Each structure stands twice: as C-alpha cells, then as structure tokens.
PDB file of C-alpha atoms and ligand atoms in Angstrom:
ATOM      1  CA  UNK A  26      -0.124  -0.146   0.113  1.00 89.00           C
ATOM      2  CA  UNK A  27       1.086   3.675  -0.382  1.00 93.00           C
ATOM      3  CA  UNK A  28       0.556   6.251   1.876  1.00 95.00           C
ATOM      4  CA  UNK A  29       0.898   9.882   2.600  1.00 95.00           C
ATOM      5  CA  UNK A  30       1.034  12.387   5.362  1.00 95.00           C
ATOM      6  CA  UNK A  31      -2.672  13.270   4.738  1.00 94.00           C
ATOM      7  CA  UNK A  32      -3.431   9.577   5.134  1.00 95.00           C
ATOM      8  CA  UNK A  33      -1.701   9.081   8.197  1.00 96.00           C
ATOM      9  CA  UNK A  34      -2.960  12.617   9.709  1.00 94.00           C
ATOM     10  CA  UNK A  35      -6.532  11.348   8.742  1.00 94.00           C
ATOM     11  CA  UNK A  36      -6.002   8.052  10.833  1.00 95.00           C
ATOM     12  CA  UNK A  37      -4.502  10.028  13.690  1.00 94.00           C
ATOM     13  CA  UNK A  38      -7.465  12.450  14.119  1.00 92.00           C
ATOM     14  CA  UNK A  39      -9.923   9.879  13.793  1.00 94.00           C
ATOM     15  CA  UNK A  40      -9.178   6.089  12.508  1.00 96.00           C
ATOM     16  CA  UNK A  41     -13.095   5.808  11.460  1.00 96.00           C
ATOM     17  CA  UNK A  42     -13.070   8.978   9.254  1.00 95.00           C
ATOM     18  CA  UNK A  43      -9.943   7.258   7.703  1.00 95.00           C
ATOM     19  CA  UNK A  44     -11.709   3.882   6.929  1.00 96.00           C
ATOM     20  CA  UNK A  45     -14.803   5.873   5.587  1.00 96.00           C
ATOM     21  CA  UNK A  46     -12.381   8.087   3.393  1.00 95.00           C
ATOM     22  CA  UNK A  47      -9.728   5.702   2.011  1.00 94.00           C
ATOM     23  CA  UNK A  48     -11.358   2.352   2.251  1.00 94.00           C
ATOM     24  CA  UNK A  49     -15.166   3.231   1.661  1.00 95.00           C
ATOM     25  CA  UNK A  50     -14.370   6.017  -0.697  1.00 94.00           C
ATOM     26  CA  UNK A  51     -16.391   8.885   1.086  1.00 95.00           C
ATOM     27  CA  UNK A  52     -14.624  12.136  -0.398  1.00 93.00           C
ATOM     28  CA  UNK A  53     -15.308  15.653   1.103  1.00 90.00           C
ATOM     29  CA  UNK A  54     -16.819  17.494  -1.927  1.00 87.00           C
ATOM     30  CA  UNK A  55     -15.143  20.715  -3.361  1.00 84.00           C
ATOM     31  CA  UNK A  56     -17.212  23.358  -2.151  1.00 85.00           C
ATOM     32  CA  UNK A  57     -14.520  25.497  -0.235  1.00 89.00           C
ATOM     33  CA  UNK A  58     -13.629  28.183  -2.838  1.00 94.00           C
ATOM     34  CA  UNK A  59     -10.621  28.823  -0.224  1.00 93.00           C
ATOM     35  CA  UNK A  60      -9.365  25.341  -1.226  1.00 92.00           C
ATOM     36  CA  UNK A  61     -10.109  25.391  -4.748  1.00 95.00           C
ATOM     37  CA  UNK A  62      -8.232  29.076  -4.746  1.00 96.00           C
ATOM     38  CA  UNK A  63      -5.374  27.471  -2.917  1.00 96.00           C
ATOM     39  CA  UNK A  64      -4.468  25.034  -5.851  1.00 95.00           C
ATOM     40  CA  UNK A  65      -5.000  27.785  -8.604  1.00 97.00           C
ATOM     41  CA  UNK A  66      -2.520  30.166  -6.727  1.00 97.00           C
ATOM     42  CA  UNK A  67       0.136  27.405  -6.654  1.00 96.00           C
ATOM     43  CA  UNK A  68      -0.224  26.935 -10.624  1.00 96.00           C
ATOM     44  CA  UNK A  69       0.403  31.031 -10.646  1.00 98.00           C
ATOM     45  CA  UNK A  70       3.658  30.320  -8.331  1.00 97.00           C
ATOM     46  CA  UNK A  71       4.883  27.576 -10.273  1.00 96.00           C
ATOM     47  CA  UNK A  72       4.529  29.838 -13.412  1.00 97.00           C
ATOM     48  CA  UNK A  73       6.309  32.766 -11.761  1.00 97.00           C
ATOM     49  CA  UNK A  74       9.238  30.382 -11.033  1.00 97.00           C
ATOM     50  CA  UNK A  75       9.125  29.158 -14.468  1.00 97.00           C
ATOM     51  CA  UNK A  76       9.371  32.867 -15.860  1.00 96.00           C
ATOM     52  CA  UNK A  77       5.929  32.801 -17.103  1.00 97.00           C
ATOM     53  CA  UNK A  78       3.175  35.367 -16.174  1.00 98.00           C
ATOM     54  CA  UNK A  79       1.980  34.244 -12.919  1.00 98.00           C
ATOM     55  CA  UNK A  80      -1.129  36.723 -12.772  1.00 98.00           C
ATOM     56  CA  UNK A  81      -2.296  35.356 -16.232  1.00 98.00           C
ATOM     57  CA  UNK A  82      -2.117  31.938 -15.202  1.00 98.00           C
ATOM     58  CA  UNK A  83      -3.716  32.734 -12.005  1.00 98.00           C
ATOM     59  CA  UNK A  84      -6.644  34.250 -13.728  1.00 98.00           C
ATOM     60  CA  UNK A  85      -6.685  31.542 -16.401  1.00 98.00           C
ATOM     61  CA  UNK A  86      -7.020  28.592 -13.280  1.00 98.00           C
ATOM     62  CA  UNK A  87      -9.375  30.528 -11.351  1.00 98.00           C
ATOM     63  CA  UNK A  88     -11.847  31.323 -14.248  1.00 98.00           C
ATOM     64  CA  UNK A  89     -12.371  27.767 -14.604  1.00 97.00           C
ATOM     65  CA  UNK A  90     -14.085  28.301 -11.303  1.00 96.00           C
ATOM     66  CA  UNK A  91     -15.831  31.596 -11.911  1.00 95.00           C
ATOM     67  CA  UNK A  92     -19.381  29.867 -12.074  1.00 93.00           C
ATOM     68  CA  UNK A  93     -18.628  27.292  -9.637  1.00 92.00           C
ATOM     69  CA  UNK A  94     -21.455  27.441  -6.729  1.00 90.00           C
ATOM     70  CA  UNK A  95     -18.509  27.487  -3.752  1.00 91.00           C
ATOM     71  CA  UNK A  96     -19.467  28.217  -0.024  1.00 84.00           C
ATOM     72  CA  UNK A  97     -17.461  31.478  -0.120  1.00 90.00           C
ATOM     73  CA  UNK A  98     -16.656  32.520   3.057  1.00 87.00           C
ATOM     74  CA  UNK A  99     -18.663  35.930   4.524  1.00 88.00           C
ATOM     75  CA  UNK A 100     -17.266  38.548   2.627  1.00 89.00           C
ATOM     76  CA  UNK A 101     -15.601  36.891  -0.261  1.00 92.00           C
ATOM     77  CA  UNK A 102     -16.419  36.215  -3.551  1.00 95.00           C
ATOM     78  CA  UNK A 103     -14.657  35.179  -6.813  1.00 97.00           C
ATOM     79  CA  UNK A 104     -13.398  38.487  -7.877  1.00 97.00           C
ATOM     80  CA  UNK A 105     -12.055  39.139  -4.128  1.00 96.00           C
ATOM     81  CA  UNK A 106     -10.348  36.434  -4.077  1.00 96.00           C
ATOM     82  CA  UNK A 107      -8.337  36.972  -7.572  1.00 97.00           C
ATOM     83  CA  UNK A 108      -7.746  40.226  -6.351  1.00 96.00           C
ATOM     84  CA  UNK A 109      -5.998  39.000  -3.065  1.00 96.00           C
ATOM     85  CA  UNK A 110      -3.957  36.552  -5.202  1.00 97.00           C
ATOM     86  CA  UNK A 111      -2.653  39.227  -7.649  1.00 97.00           C
ATOM     87  CA  UNK A 112      -1.548  41.189  -4.929  1.00 97.00           C
ATOM     88  CA  UNK A 113       0.069  38.007  -2.763  1.00 98.00           C
ATOM     89  CA  UNK A 114       2.201  37.126  -6.186  1.00 98.00           C
ATOM     90  CA  UNK A 115       3.320  40.905  -7.084  1.00 97.00           C
ATOM     91  CA  UNK A 116       4.311  41.216  -2.788  1.00 97.00           C
ATOM     92  CA  UNK A 117       5.848  37.773  -3.309  1.00 98.00           C
ATOM     93  CA  UNK A 118       7.980  39.111  -6.473  1.00 97.00           C
ATOM     94  CA  UNK A 119       9.062  42.070  -4.681  1.00 97.00           C
ATOM     95  CA  UNK A 120      10.574  40.280  -1.801  1.00 97.00           C
ATOM     96  CA  UNK A 121      12.472  38.390  -3.706  1.00 97.00           C
ATOM     97  CA  UNK A 122      13.517  35.888  -0.712  1.00 98.00           C
ATOM     98  CA  UNK A 123      12.872  32.669  -2.451  1.00 98.00           C
ATOM     99  CA  UNK A 124      15.088  31.068  -4.975  1.00 97.00           C
ATOM    100  CA  UNK A 125      14.576  28.058  -6.933  1.00 97.00           C
ATOM    101  CA  UNK A 126      17.225  26.517  -8.874  1.00 96.00           C
ATOM    102  CA  UNK A 127      16.321  24.239 -11.704  1.00 96.00           C
ATOM    103  CA  UNK A 128      12.522  24.833 -11.287  1.00 96.00           C
ATOM    104  CA  UNK A 129      11.489  21.746 -13.603  1.00 95.00           C
ATOM    105  CA  UNK A 130      12.928  19.417 -10.632  1.00 97.00           C
ATOM    106  CA  UNK A 131      12.794  21.306  -7.693  1.00 98.00           C
ATOM    107  CA  UNK A 132       8.997  22.176  -7.853  1.00 97.00           C
ATOM    108  CA  UNK A 133       6.381  19.649  -6.715  1.00 95.00           C
ATOM    109  CA  UNK A 134       9.256  17.527  -6.001  1.00 97.00           C
ATOM    110  CA  UNK A 135       8.084  13.286  -5.534  1.00 96.00           C
ATOM    111  CA  UNK A 136       9.718  11.530  -2.738  1.00 97.00           C
ATOM    112  CA  UNK A 137       9.111   7.981  -2.020  1.00 97.00           C
ATOM    113  CA  UNK A 138      10.353   6.285   1.083  1.00 96.00           C
ATOM    114  CA  UNK A 139      10.097   2.800   1.590  1.00 96.00           C
ATOM    115  CA  UNK A 140       7.957   1.567   4.619  1.00 95.00           C
ATOM    116  CA  UNK A 141       8.523  -2.307   6.453  1.00 91.00           C
ATOM    117  CA  UNK A 142       5.952  -5.003   4.853  1.00 90.00           C
ATOM    118  CA  UNK A 143       6.734  -3.630   1.631  1.00 93.00           C
ATOM    119  CA  UNK A 144       4.566  -0.390   1.730  1.00 95.00           C
ATOM    120  CA  UNK A 145       5.522   3.005   0.571  1.00 96.00           C
ATOM    121  CA  UNK A 146       5.303   6.566   1.848  1.00 96.00           C
ATOM    122  CA  UNK A 147       4.845   9.622  -0.940  1.00 96.00           C
ATOM    123  CA  UNK A 148       5.140  13.012  -0.388  1.00 96.00           C
ATOM    124  CA  UNK A 149       5.173  15.509  -2.770  1.00 96.00           C
ATOM    125  CA  UNK A 150       7.403  18.519  -1.797  1.00 97.00           C
ATOM    126  CA  UNK A 151       6.405  22.012  -3.222  1.00 97.00           C
ATOM    127  CA  UNK A 152       9.717  23.097  -3.429  1.00 98.00           C
ATOM    128  CA  UNK A 153      12.892  22.672  -2.675  1.00 98.00           C
ATOM    129  CA  UNK A 154      15.150  26.265  -2.690  1.00 98.00           C
ATOM    130  CA  UNK A 155      16.343  28.559  -0.471  1.00 98.00           C
ATOM    131  CA  UNK A 156      14.548  31.486   1.962  1.00 98.00           C
ATOM    132  CA  UNK A 157      17.042  34.145   2.335  1.00 98.00           C
ATOM    133  CA  UNK A 158      19.983  31.979   1.202  1.00 97.00           C
ATOM    134  CA  UNK A 159      19.332  29.080   3.234  1.00 98.00           C
ATOM    135  CA  UNK A 160      18.723  25.979   1.427  1.00 98.00           C
ATOM    136  CA  UNK A 161      15.506  24.284   2.865  1.00 98.00           C
ATOM    137  CA  UNK A 162      12.252  22.753   1.923  1.00 98.00           C
ATOM    138  CA  UNK A 163       9.503  25.078   0.872  1.00 98.00           C
ATOM    139  CA  UNK A 164       5.909  24.803   1.805  1.00 97.00           C
ATOM    140  CA  UNK A 165       3.185  27.114   0.015  1.00 97.00           C
ATOM    141  CA  UNK A 166       0.154  27.774   2.130  1.00 96.00           C
ATOM    142  CA  UNK A 167      -2.787  30.130   1.162  1.00 95.00           C
ATOM    143  CA  UNK A 168      -5.126  31.109   3.971  1.00 94.00           C
ATOM    144  CA  UNK A 169      -7.115  33.533   5.826  1.00 92.00           C
ATOM    145  CA  UNK A 170      -5.317  33.697   8.815  1.00 91.00           C
ATOM    146  CA  UNK A 171      -1.854  33.977  10.168  1.00 93.00           C
ATOM    147  CA  UNK A 172       0.427  31.332  11.457  1.00 92.00           C
ATOM    148  CA  UNK A 173       1.209  31.498  14.879  1.00 90.00           C
ATOM    149  CA  UNK A 174       4.789  32.688  15.229  1.00 91.00           C
ATOM    150  CA  UNK A 175       4.763  32.411  19.068  1.00 86.00           C
ATOM    151  CA  UNK A 176       6.028  30.765  21.527  1.00 87.00           C
ATOM    152  CA  UNK A 177       9.192  31.141  19.625  1.00 87.00           C
ATOM    153  CA  UNK A 178       9.882  28.070  17.109  1.00 90.00           C
ATOM    154  CA  UNK A 179       6.522  26.539  17.475  1.00 91.00           C
ATOM    155  CA  UNK A 180       7.026  25.797  13.879  1.00 94.00           C
ATOM    156  CA  UNK A 181       9.464  23.303  14.671  1.00 94.00           C
ATOM    157  CA  UNK A 182       6.429  21.052  16.222  1.00 92.00           C
ATOM    158  CA  UNK A 183       4.495  20.965  12.929  1.00 94.00           C
ATOM    159  CA  UNK A 184       4.079  17.174  12.114  1.00 94.00           C
ATOM    160  CA  UNK A 185       3.504  18.138   8.231  1.00 96.00           C
ATOM    161  CA  UNK A 186       6.936  19.712   8.284  1.00 97.00           C
ATOM    162  CA  UNK A 187       8.120  16.803  10.124  1.00 97.00           C
ATOM    163  CA  UNK A 188       6.839  14.405   7.514  1.00 97.00           C
ATOM    164  CA  UNK A 189       8.365  16.349   4.902  1.00 98.00           C
ATOM    165  CA  UNK A 190      11.981  16.584   6.502  1.00 98.00           C
ATOM    166  CA  UNK A 191      11.836  12.669   7.569  1.00 98.00           C
ATOM    167  CA  UNK A 192      10.616  11.780   4.020  1.00 97.00           C
ATOM    168  CA  UNK A 193      13.585  13.533   2.636  1.00 97.00           C
ATOM    169  CA  UNK A 194      16.007  13.885   5.327  1.00 97.00           C
ATOM    170  CA  UNK A 195      16.451  17.521   4.724  1.00 98.00           C
ATOM    171  CA  UNK A 196      16.826  19.086   8.107  1.00 98.00           C
ATOM    172  CA  UNK A 197      15.827  22.740   7.242  1.00 98.00           C
ATOM    173  CA  UNK A 198      11.946  23.574   6.385  1.00 98.00           C
ATOM    174  CA  UNK A 199       9.932  26.414   5.671  1.00 98.00           C
ATOM    175  CA  UNK A 200       6.397  27.567   5.176  1.00 97.00           C
ATOM    176  CA  UNK A 201       5.264  30.534   3.275  1.00 98.00           C
ATOM    177  CA  UNK A 202       2.074  31.455   4.117  1.00 97.00           C
ATOM    178  CA  UNK A 203      -0.090  33.485   1.608  1.00 98.00           C
ATOM    179  CA  UNK A 204      -2.134  35.423   4.115  1.00 97.00           C
ATOM    180  CA  UNK A 205      -5.236  36.855   2.377  1.00 94.00           C
ATOM    181  CA  UNK A 206      -6.723  39.349   4.597  1.00 88.00           C
ATOM    182  CA  UNK A 207      -7.624  42.723   3.804  1.00 85.00           C
ATOM    183  CA  UNK A 208      -4.043  43.687   3.548  1.00 89.00           C
ATOM    184  CA  UNK A 209      -2.658  40.846   1.933  1.00 90.00           C
ATOM    185  CA  UNK A 210       0.605  39.376   3.831  1.00 96.00           C
ATOM    186  CA  UNK A 211       3.183  37.112   3.131  1.00 98.00           C
ATOM    187  CA  UNK A 212       5.009  34.958   6.385  1.00 98.00           C
ATOM    188  CA  UNK A 213       8.218  33.582   5.610  1.00 98.00           C
ATOM    189  CA  UNK A 214       8.629  30.967   8.598  1.00 97.00           C
ATOM    190  CA  UNK A 215      11.659  28.937   8.232  1.00 97.00           C
ATOM    191  CA  UNK A 216      12.836  25.965  11.384  1.00 97.00           C
ATOM    192  CA  UNK A 217      14.864  22.968  11.690  1.00 97.00           C
ATOM    193  CA  UNK A 218      13.606  19.546  12.582  1.00 97.00           C
ATOM    194  CA  UNK A 219      16.068  17.096  14.415  1.00 97.00           C
ATOM    195  CA  UNK A 220      17.277  13.964  13.593  1.00 97.00           C
ATOM    196  CA  UNK A 221      15.022  12.654  17.037  1.00 97.00           C
ATOM    197  CA  UNK A 222      11.978  14.139  15.718  1.00 97.00           C
ATOM    198  CA  UNK A 223      12.854  12.533  12.104  1.00 98.00           C
ATOM    199  CA  UNK A 224      13.103   9.076  13.830  1.00 97.00           C
ATOM    200  CA  UNK A 225       9.759   9.702  15.860  1.00 97.00           C
ATOM    201  CA  UNK A 226       8.123  10.295  13.138  1.00 97.00           C
ATOM    202  CA  UNK A 227       9.153   7.196  11.215  1.00 97.00           C
ATOM    203  CA  UNK A 228       8.010   5.140  14.411  1.00 97.00           C
ATOM    204  CA  UNK A 229       4.523   6.856  14.273  1.00 97.00           C
ATOM    205  CA  UNK A 230       4.133   6.086  10.862  1.00 97.00           C
ATOM    206  CA  UNK A 231       4.968   2.450  11.486  1.00 96.00           C
ATOM    207  CA  UNK A 232       2.748   2.196  14.395  1.00 97.00           C
ATOM    208  CA  UNK A 233       0.221   3.971  12.074  1.00 97.00           C
ATOM    209  CA  UNK A 234       0.332   1.654   9.231  1.00 97.00           C
ATOM    210  CA  UNK A 235       0.333  -1.354  11.426  1.00 96.00           C
ATOM    211  CA  UNK A 236      -2.935  -0.637  13.165  1.00 96.00           C
ATOM    212  CA  UNK A 237      -4.271   0.338   9.631  1.00 96.00           C
ATOM    213  CA  UNK A 238      -3.465  -3.536   8.436  1.00 95.00           C
ATOM    214  CA  UNK A 239      -5.065  -4.712  11.430  1.00 95.00           C
ATOM    215  CA  UNK A 240      -8.291  -3.314  10.568  1.00 96.00           C
ATOM    216  CA  UNK A 241      -8.349  -0.974  13.770  1.00 95.00           C
ATOM    217  CA  UNK A 242     -10.610   1.985  12.806  1.00 95.00           C
ATOM    218  CA  UNK A 243     -12.431   2.928  16.403  1.00 93.00           C
ATOM    219  CA  UNK A 244     -14.417   6.420  16.171  1.00 91.00           C
ATOM    220  CA  UNK A 245     -12.422   8.849  17.859  1.00 83.00           C
ATOM    221  CA  UNK A 246     -13.941  12.255  17.361  1.00 71.00           C
ATOM    222  CA  UNK A 247     -12.041  14.339  19.913  1.00 71.00           C
ATOM    223  CA  UNK A 248     -11.894  14.888  23.662  1.00 65.00           C
ATOM    224  CA  UNK A 249     -14.991  17.339  24.811  1.00 68.00           C
ATOM    225  CA  UNK A 250     -16.675  20.502  23.740  1.00 66.00           C
ATOM    226  CA  UNK A 251     -15.733  22.481  22.549  1.00 66.00           C
ATOM    227  CA  UNK A 252     -12.650  20.703  21.153  1.00 70.00           C
ATOM    228  CA  UNK A 253     -14.889  18.014  19.993  1.00 75.00           C
ATOM    229  CA  UNK A 254     -13.419  17.252  16.103  1.00 76.00           C
ATOM    230  CA  UNK A 255     -16.380  15.624  14.853  1.00 81.00           C
ATOM    231  CA  UNK A 256     -17.703  19.283  14.489  1.00 81.00           C
ATOM    232  CA  UNK A 257     -15.099  19.930  11.345  1.00 81.00           C
ATOM    233  CA  UNK A 258     -15.414  16.500  10.209  1.00 87.00           C
ATOM    234  CA  UNK A 259     -16.215  15.888   6.248  1.00 89.00           C
ATOM    235  CA  UNK A 260     -17.709  12.421   7.863  1.00 92.00           C
ATOM    236  CA  UNK A 261     -20.171  13.611  10.278  1.00 89.00           C
ATOM    237  CA  UNK A 262     -23.204  13.297   8.493  1.00 91.00           C
ATOM    238  CA  UNK A 263     -22.026   9.086   7.997  1.00 93.00           C
ATOM    239  CA  UNK A 264     -21.485   9.234  11.443  1.00 89.00           C
ATOM    240  CA  UNK A 265     -25.297  10.979  12.646  1.00 88.00           C
ATOM    241  CA  UNK A 266     -26.724   9.114   9.670  1.00 90.00           C
ATOM    242  CA  UNK A 267     -28.000  12.662   8.434  1.00 91.00           C
ATOM    243  CA  UNK A 268     -28.666  12.135   4.363  1.00 93.00           C
ATOM    244  CA  UNK A 269     -28.843  15.764   4.066  1.00 92.00           C
ATOM    245  CA  UNK A 270     -25.640  16.580   5.459  1.00 90.00           C
ATOM    246  CA  UNK A 271     -24.126  13.573   3.418  1.00 93.00           C
ATOM    247  CA  UNK A 272     -25.378  14.664  -0.298  1.00 91.00           C
ATOM    248  CA  UNK A 273     -24.290  18.412   0.773  1.00 89.00           C
ATOM    249  CA  UNK A 274     -20.569  17.444   1.501  1.00 89.00           C
ATOM    250  CA  UNK A 275     -19.806  14.216   0.444  1.00 93.00           C
ATOM    251  CA  UNK A 276     -19.265  12.160  -3.091  1.00 91.00           C
ATOM    252  CA  UNK A 277     -18.239   8.438  -3.288  1.00 89.00           C
ATOM    253  CA  UNK A 278     -15.601   7.670  -5.358  1.00 84.00           C
ATOM    254  CA  UNK A 279     -14.079   4.251  -5.700  1.00 71.00           C
ATOM    255  CA  UNK A 280      -9.893   4.386  -4.716  1.00 58.00           C
ATOM    256  CA  UNK A 281      -8.044   7.422  -3.942  1.00 51.00           C
ATOM    257  CA  UNK A 282      -8.036  10.550  -5.899  1.00 47.00           C
ATOM    258  CA  UNK A 283      -4.683  12.277  -7.072  1.00 44.00           C
ATOM    259  CA  UNK A 284      -5.714  14.928  -4.351  1.00 40.00           C
ATOM    260  CA  UNK A 285      -4.916  12.555  -1.661  1.00 49.00           C
ATOM    261  CA  UNK A 286      -1.234  13.914  -2.545  1.00 43.00           C
ATOM    262  CA  UNK A 287      -1.457  17.639  -2.251  1.00 43.00           C
ATOM    263  CA  UNK A 288      -1.512  18.734   1.074  1.00 43.00           C
ATOM    264  CA  UNK A 289      -3.573  21.610   0.926  1.00 40.00           C
ATOM    265  CA  UNK A 290      -4.044  23.711   3.856  1.00 38.00           C
ATOM    266  CA  UNK A 291      -7.556  23.872   4.916  1.00 39.00           C
ATOM    267  CA  UNK A 292      -8.970  27.350   6.200  1.00 37.00           C
TER     268      UNK A 292
HETATM  269  S1  SF4 B  11     -17.489  12.299  12.660  1.00 61.46           S
HETATM  270 FE1  SF4 B  11     -16.321  12.174  14.444  1.00 61.46          FE
HETATM  271  S2  SF4 B  11     -16.341   9.980  14.866  1.00 61.46           S
HETATM  272 FE2  SF4 B  11     -17.261  10.265  12.875  1.00 61.46          FE
HETATM  273  S3  SF4 B  11     -15.868  10.181  11.886  1.00 61.46           S
HETATM  274 FE3  SF4 B  11     -15.725  12.022  11.788  1.00 61.46          FE
HETATM  275  S4  SF4 B  11     -14.333  12.583  13.608  1.00 61.46           S
HETATM  276 FE4  SF4 B  11     -14.742  10.367  13.407  1.00 61.46          FE
END
C-alpha cells in the first residue's frame, strides 16, 4: 500500500474517518472556495518560477471556477480572491526572498520512502530551494489567518513539516504563508527538524500502518466540547446518519484521488 502524510494524519485524527475516506471512498466535495483557490494560486507560483506570467496563469486557473457554486466565506467573492491573489503574487515577487534553481526538478518534488512490509510513503514537496539564501524545503500555504509565531519556534512542532523532513532527510524546512486578508501579507517562517524528531515520526508512521493493517478503525472524534473534532469532520453526516449532510458534503468514489497527495491547508 502507498501512504501519504494526509492519510496518516487522517488516521491519527479519527481512524473511523480514515476508513470512511480511504477504504469506503467517501470524499469531501470541493465546495470550499479557499481550498480550490489555493490550488490555482500554487499553479501561478509555479508559473512565476518558470518565468511565465503568474498573474495571467492565476486568472486562467481561477476563471475555470468562476461559475462554480462555492461556499464562500462571509464577505468573500470570486473577484475578491482573484484580487488578493494578484496582490500576493506581486508582493512575493517584490520580496525576492525565495530562490529555486532548476524549477523543473525542484518544484512539486516527489519523494518516495520505503516502509516495512513492502509499503511506501509518498510525499510531494512544494519546492526545494532557498529562503534568504538558506537551503530548505519550501511549503506554500494560502490561508485567511496568520500562522502563529509564538511561542518561539512553534513551527518546529509542525507535523507536516516533520513528515517532509523525515521523507527527504533535509533538516531545514520553511512555510511561506500567503495570508488572504484585507491587507494581504506573506509570512516567511523557517525552522529545523532534528534527527530525533525524524526518527520519532518514522516510528509513528510504522505504528499507524500496523494499526491500519490490523483493521483497527475505532471512532475518535475528539476530547469534549468545544474541542470536539466531529464538528469539523467531513464524515459527520455518515456518523449521524444525516442524509442531507451526506448529500451536501460528500461524494463516493472508488479508490483514492490524485488530490490525496496534495497537502492543502484547510482554512
Ligand atoms: S464525525 Fe467524529 S467519529 Fe465520525 S468519522 Fe468524523 S471525527 Fe470520527
């Protein structure tokens, strides 16, 4: 079997949700404008590093969704997201803090790591390049909220960055957060992942895969109100047997989709 960070984190959040998503095929519908816009924005970033026109690319990608009946957040619209995206692309080019040599090889880098039992763990790194001349893995995020910067080095505990570091063996990692707010902002956040963290993550993956192989899928919605993870779970309708919720949020497809490998930030 092939695993990704998204799958492992889904199992750790709630094994029952993992089973519904990856074994039974219940996928969340693409109804969140911010999520789809994030993918369009990443295409535009790719164009920038290939010396193409990023704004034209963003328009082209986002234009395909102009008539899609998305659930926009309050105050958002198709036009506003485009405007914010263009602003962020201009700011990013002006900042000029990221360098990617040979973008064909170093954008969307596929990393495959062998697991015990003949399984594989696949990661797609957004980019490998430099931030302020320091070589590192680069992870793009589009979001409406700033990333927390306190306490100091909180980023070093980010499990997704840890998984990228473990998969690639590269200790330096960074998030470039494109914050879509009234005055768009870009955060450049870099940290180091230690060898100990990488080994610990590897053990976590092995344990999780063993539990999946053993068919252990208990529900694990969260702790208690207000931290109940069920409230933000796409599979809530299935657990509550609420047909309207299922119809609105989910679609059933056999097998995994390509998007399993795209680790998008959920606003
Ligand atoms: S609704 Fe709760 S129990 Fe059901 S799959 Fe989601 S997180 Fe798990």
